[in-house]
PDB file of C-alpha atoms in Angstrom:
ATOM      1  CA  MET D   1       1.560  -7.125  21.037  1.00  0.00           C
ATOM      2  CA  LYS D   2      -0.568  -4.641  19.182  1.00  0.00           C
ATOM      3  CA  LEU D   3      -2.362  -5.599  16.015  1.00  0.00           C
ATOM      4  CA  LYS D   4      -1.411  -2.319  14.340  1.00  0.00           C
ATOM      5  CA  ALA D   5       2.293  -2.953  14.952  1.00  0.00           C
ATOM      6  CA  LEU D   6       1.961  -6.443  13.467  1.00  0.00           C
ATOM      7  CA  PHE D   7       0.178  -5.032  10.421  1.00  0.00           C
ATOM      8  CA  VAL D   8       2.834  -2.332   9.932  1.00  0.00           C
ATOM      9  CA  GLU D   9       5.634  -4.891  10.223  1.00  0.00           C
ATOM     10  CA  SER D  10       3.894  -7.213   7.783  1.00  0.00           C
ATOM     11  CA  VAL D  11       3.707  -4.397   5.238  1.00  0.00           C
ATOM     12  CA  ARG D  12       7.278  -3.232   5.915  1.00  0.00           C
ATOM     13  CA  SER D  13       8.939  -6.660   5.816  1.00  0.00           C
ATOM     14  CA  GLY D  14       6.729  -7.932   3.000  1.00  0.00           C
ATOM     15  CA  VAL D  15       7.381  -4.934   0.762  1.00  0.00           C
ATOM     16  CA  ILE D  16      11.124  -5.064   1.426  1.00  0.00           C
ATOM     17  CA  ALA D  17      11.203  -8.793   0.620  1.00  0.00           C
ATOM     18  CA  SER D  18       9.111  -8.205  -2.499  1.00  0.00           C
ATOM     19  CA  LEU D  19      11.635  -5.622  -3.677  1.00  0.00           C
ATOM     20  CA  VAL D  20      14.587  -7.889  -2.828  1.00  0.00           C
ATOM     21  CA  ILE D  21      13.344 -10.594  -5.183  1.00  0.00           C
ATOM     22  CA  VAL D  22      12.528  -8.293  -8.123  1.00  0.00           C
ATOM     23  CA  PRO D  23      16.006  -8.703  -9.722  1.00  0.00           C
ATOM     24  CA  LEU D  24      15.560 -12.474  -9.831  1.00  0.00           C
ATOM     25  CA  ALA D  25      12.876 -12.286 -12.533  1.00  0.00           C
ATOM     26  CA  PRO D  26      15.014 -10.760 -15.302  1.00  0.00           C
ATOM     27  CA  LEU D  27      17.952 -12.928 -14.252  1.00  0.00           C
ATOM     28  CA  PHE D  28      16.008 -16.179 -14.531  1.00  0.00           C
ATOM     29  CA  LYS D  29      14.176 -15.017 -17.653  1.00  0.00           C
ATOM     30  CA  ALA D  30      17.531 -14.237 -19.304  1.00  0.00           C
ATOM     31  CA  PHE D  31      18.291 -17.956 -18.943  1.00  0.00           C
ATOM     32  CA  GLY D  32      14.917 -18.868 -20.454  1.00  0.00           C
ATOM     33  CA  LEU D  33      13.428 -19.985 -17.143  1.00  0.00           C
ATOM     34  CA  ARG D  34       9.855 -19.459 -16.000  1.00  0.00           C
ATOM     35  CA  ILE D  35       9.229 -17.117 -13.081  1.00  0.00           C
ATOM     36  CA  GLY D  36       6.326 -14.861 -12.148  1.00  0.00           C
ATOM     37  CA  HIS D  37       3.948 -17.030 -14.150  1.00  0.00           C
ATOM     38  CA  TYR D  38       0.916 -16.539 -11.927  1.00  0.00           C
ATOM     39  CA  GLY D  39       1.171 -12.785 -11.304  1.00  0.00           C
ATOM     40  CA  PRO D  40      -0.562 -11.814 -14.566  1.00  0.00           C
ATOM     41  CA  LYS D  41      -3.064 -14.666 -14.301  1.00  0.00           C
ATOM     42  CA  PHE D  42      -4.030 -13.690 -10.749  1.00  0.00           C
ATOM     43  CA  ALA D  43      -4.334  -9.997 -11.654  1.00  0.00           C
ATOM     44  CA  ALA D  44      -6.516 -10.880 -14.640  1.00  0.00           C
ATOM     45  CA  LEU D  45      -9.094 -12.250 -12.197  1.00  0.00           C
ATOM     46  CA  PHE D  46      -9.709  -8.672 -11.058  1.00  0.00           C
ATOM     47  CA  PHE D  47      -8.569  -6.430 -13.914  1.00  0.00           C
ATOM     48  CA  TYR D  48      -8.897  -6.560 -17.682  1.00  0.00           C
ATOM     49  CA  ASP D  49      -5.438  -6.464 -19.285  1.00  0.00           C
ATOM     50  CA  PRO D  50      -3.390  -5.650 -16.143  1.00  0.00           C
ATOM     51  CA  GLN D  51      -0.523  -3.321 -16.951  1.00  0.00           C
ATOM     52  CA  PRO D  52       3.031  -3.728 -15.576  1.00  0.00           C
ATOM     53  CA  TRP D  53       2.541  -1.041 -12.912  1.00  0.00           C
ATOM     54  CA  LEU D  54      -0.508  -2.898 -11.615  1.00  0.00           C
ATOM     55  CA  LEU D  55       1.378  -6.197 -11.559  1.00  0.00           C
ATOM     56  CA  PHE D  56       4.104  -4.478  -9.526  1.00  0.00           C
ATOM     57  CA  VAL D  57       1.580  -3.090  -7.025  1.00  0.00           C
ATOM     58  CA  GLN D  58      -0.015  -6.535  -6.792  1.00  0.00           C
ATOM     59  CA  HIS D  59       3.440  -8.023  -6.160  1.00  0.00           C
ATOM     60  CA  LEU D  60       3.946  -5.652  -3.214  1.00  0.00           C
ATOM     61  CA  VAL D  61       0.464  -6.254  -1.774  1.00  0.00           C
ATOM     62  CA  VAL D  62       0.751 -10.041  -2.029  1.00  0.00           C
ATOM     63  CA  GLY D  63       4.188  -9.761  -0.405  1.00  0.00           C
ATOM     64  CA  ALA D  64       2.809  -7.745   2.507  1.00  0.00           C
ATOM     65  CA  VAL D  65      -0.067 -10.178   3.049  1.00  0.00           C
ATOM     66  CA  SER D  66       2.230 -13.207   2.680  1.00  0.00           C
ATOM     67  CA  ALA D  67       4.582 -11.882   5.346  1.00  0.00           C
ATOM     68  CA  LEU D  68       1.914 -12.048   8.057  1.00  0.00           C
ATOM     69  CA  PRO D  69       1.868 -15.849   8.604  1.00  0.00           C
ATOM     70  CA  LEU D  70       5.668 -15.915   8.836  1.00  0.00           C
ATOM     71  CA  LEU D  71       5.650 -13.111  11.388  1.00  0.00           C
ATOM     72  CA  LEU D  72       3.111 -15.028  13.475  1.00  0.00           C
ATOM     73  CA  ILE D  73       5.294 -18.144  13.266  1.00  0.00           C
ATOM     74  CA  LEU D  74       8.339 -16.150  14.381  1.00  0.00           C
ATOM     75  CA  LEU D  75       6.392 -14.546  17.218  1.00  0.00           C
ATOM     76  CA  ARG D  76       4.800 -17.717  18.578  1.00  0.00           C
ATOM     77  CA  THR D  77       7.381 -20.449  18.065  1.00  0.00           C
ATOM     78  CA  ARG D  78      11.039 -21.099  18.678  1.00  0.00           C
ATOM     79  CA  ALA D  79      11.685 -20.391  14.994  1.00  0.00           C
ATOM     80  CA  ALA D  80      12.598 -16.852  16.071  1.00  0.00           C
ATOM     81  CA  ALA D  81      15.952 -18.300  17.149  1.00  0.00           C
ATOM     82  CA  TRP D  82      16.840 -18.729  13.450  1.00  0.00           C
ATOM     83  CA  PRO D  83      14.676 -16.226  11.597  1.00  0.00           C
ATOM     84  CA  VAL D  84      16.486 -16.384   8.256  1.00  0.00           C
ATOM     85  CA  ALA D  85      16.399 -20.187   8.096  1.00  0.00           C
ATOM     86  CA  ALA D  86      12.785 -20.219   9.311  1.00  0.00           C
ATOM     87  CA  GLY D  87      11.951 -17.624   6.659  1.00  0.00           C
ATOM     88  CA  ALA D  88      13.601 -19.671   3.920  1.00  0.00           C
ATOM     89  CA  ALA D  89      11.681 -22.761   5.074  1.00  0.00           C
ATOM     90  CA  TYR D  90       8.453 -20.736   5.108  1.00  0.00           C
ATOM     91  CA  GLY D  91       9.202 -19.521   1.573  1.00  0.00           C
ATOM     92  CA  ALA D  92       9.754 -23.096   0.398  1.00  0.00           C
ATOM     93  CA  ALA D  93       6.520 -24.267   2.031  1.00  0.00           C
ATOM     94  CA  TYR D  94       4.647 -21.280   0.578  1.00  0.00           C
ATOM     95  CA  TYR D  95       5.952 -22.154  -2.872  1.00  0.00           C
ATOM     96  CA  VAL D  96       4.893 -25.799  -2.562  1.00  0.00           C
ATOM     97  CA  VAL D  97       1.396 -25.077  -1.246  1.00  0.00           C
ATOM     98  CA  VAL D  98       0.472 -21.925  -3.184  1.00  0.00           C
ATOM     99  CA  ASN D  99       2.543 -21.644  -6.344  1.00  0.00           C
ATOM    100  CA  SER D 100       3.203 -25.278  -7.167  1.00  0.00           C
ATOM    101  CA  LEU D 101      -0.175 -26.726  -6.187  1.00  0.00           C
ATOM    102  CA  ALA D 102      -3.026 -24.305  -5.437  1.00  0.00           C
ATOM    103  CA  LEU D 103      -2.521 -21.880  -8.320  1.00  0.00           C
ATOM    104  CA  PRO D 104      -1.897 -24.513 -11.026  1.00  0.00           C
ATOM    105  CA  ILE D 105      -4.928 -26.488  -9.844  1.00  0.00           C
ATOM    106  CA  TYR D 106      -7.094 -23.357  -9.738  1.00  0.00           C
ATOM    107  CA  PHE D 107      -6.041 -22.245 -13.230  1.00  0.00           C
ATOM    108  CA  GLY D 108      -6.139 -25.760 -14.697  1.00  0.00           C
ATOM    109  CA  ASP D 109      -2.408 -25.798 -15.446  1.00  0.00           C
ATOM    110  CA  PRO D 110       0.030 -28.662 -15.030  1.00  0.00           C
ATOM    111  CA  THR D 111       1.939 -28.366 -11.773  1.00  0.00           C
ATOM    112  CA  PRO D 112       5.632 -27.482 -11.870  1.00  0.00           C
ATOM    113  CA  TRP D 113       6.217 -31.003 -10.527  1.00  0.00           C
ATOM    114  CA  GLN D 114       4.709 -32.349 -13.744  1.00  0.00           C
ATOM    115  CA  ILE D 115       6.699 -29.960 -15.933  1.00  0.00           C
ATOM    116  CA  GLY D 116      10.131 -30.455 -14.377  1.00  0.00           C
ATOM    117  CA  TRP D 117      12.909 -29.096 -12.217  1.00  0.00           C
ATOM    118  CA  SER D 118      13.683 -26.150 -14.513  1.00  0.00           C
ATOM    119  CA  THR D 119      10.172 -24.855 -13.758  1.00  0.00           C
ATOM    120  CA  ILE D 120      10.426 -25.564 -10.034  1.00  0.00           C
ATOM    121  CA  TYR D 121      13.730 -24.094  -8.943  1.00  0.00           C
ATOM    122  CA  PRO D 122      13.484 -20.463 -10.130  1.00  0.00           C
ATOM    123  CA  SER D 123      10.281 -19.797  -8.207  1.00  0.00           C
ATOM    124  CA  LEU D 124      11.374 -21.968  -5.285  1.00  0.00           C
ATOM    125  CA  ILE D 125      14.577 -19.943  -4.938  1.00  0.00           C
ATOM    126  CA  GLY D 126      12.621 -16.692  -5.201  1.00  0.00           C
ATOM    127  CA  HIS D 127      10.201 -17.758  -2.474  1.00  0.00           C
ATOM    128  CA  MET D 128      13.036 -18.892  -0.207  1.00  0.00           C
ATOM    129  CA  VAL D 129      14.846 -15.570  -0.661  1.00  0.00           C
ATOM    130  CA  PHE D 130      11.542 -13.773   0.006  1.00  0.00           C
ATOM    131  CA  GLY D 131      11.031 -15.632   3.290  1.00  0.00           C
ATOM    132  CA  ALA D 132      14.662 -15.280   4.358  1.00  0.00           C
ATOM    133  CA  SER D 133      14.430 -11.539   3.739  1.00  0.00           C
ATOM    134  CA  ILE D 134      11.366 -11.247   5.976  1.00  0.00           C
ATOM    135  CA  GLY D 135      13.145 -13.265   8.659  1.00  0.00           C
ATOM    136  CA  TRP D 136      16.103 -10.889   8.478  1.00  0.00           C
ATOM    137  CA  THR D 137      14.230  -7.598   8.328  1.00  0.00           C
ATOM    138  CA  SER D 138      11.760  -8.496  11.090  1.00  0.00           C
ATOM    139  CA  ARG D 139      14.383  -9.542  13.671  1.00  0.00           C
ATOM    140  CA  ARG D 140      14.116  -6.413  15.828  1.00  0.00           C
ATOM    141  CA  PHE D 141      10.332  -6.339  15.672  1.00  0.00           C
ATOM    142  CA  VAL D 142      10.074  -9.994  16.644  1.00  0.00           C
ATOM    143  CA  ALA D 143      12.591  -9.638  19.477  1.00  0.00           C
ATOM    144  CA  ALA D 144      10.791  -6.578  20.882  1.00  0.00           C
ATOM    145  CA  ALA D 145       7.339  -8.136  20.536  1.00  0.00           C
ATOM    146  CA  ARG D 146       8.437 -11.368  22.236  1.00  0.00           C
ATOM    147  CA  ARG D 147       9.670  -9.457  25.330  1.00  0.00           C
TER     148      ARG D 147
END
């Protein structure tokens, strides 16, 4: 498998998945739930007063980068037999490790586990949909690369 093809697929699948989950933010926010909490905080590490367009670009870039480990899992394990389920599991694991532990610890915030289920499930669902989307959209690439 060529590295360039893997990079292109990571960008393609990651951007598509990032776009798929965009409607979840206003939906969850309409119900008063927290989602997208760390996007502005992460962007503020690099930019003073990040504007919405920059947060959107960051969302796409993080999505493209975050797709790469899942693609490697699908390419090198039997998880390719159930890419959508494997993607959803990857999204859940990503949420637990990055969004519910690493980012709160880094920023000195309480973890969602300390705050409660209403803080956990919106982002958990979003990450699972994100991973499932990558699993779905990368099926042909993974099948061709595994041959």
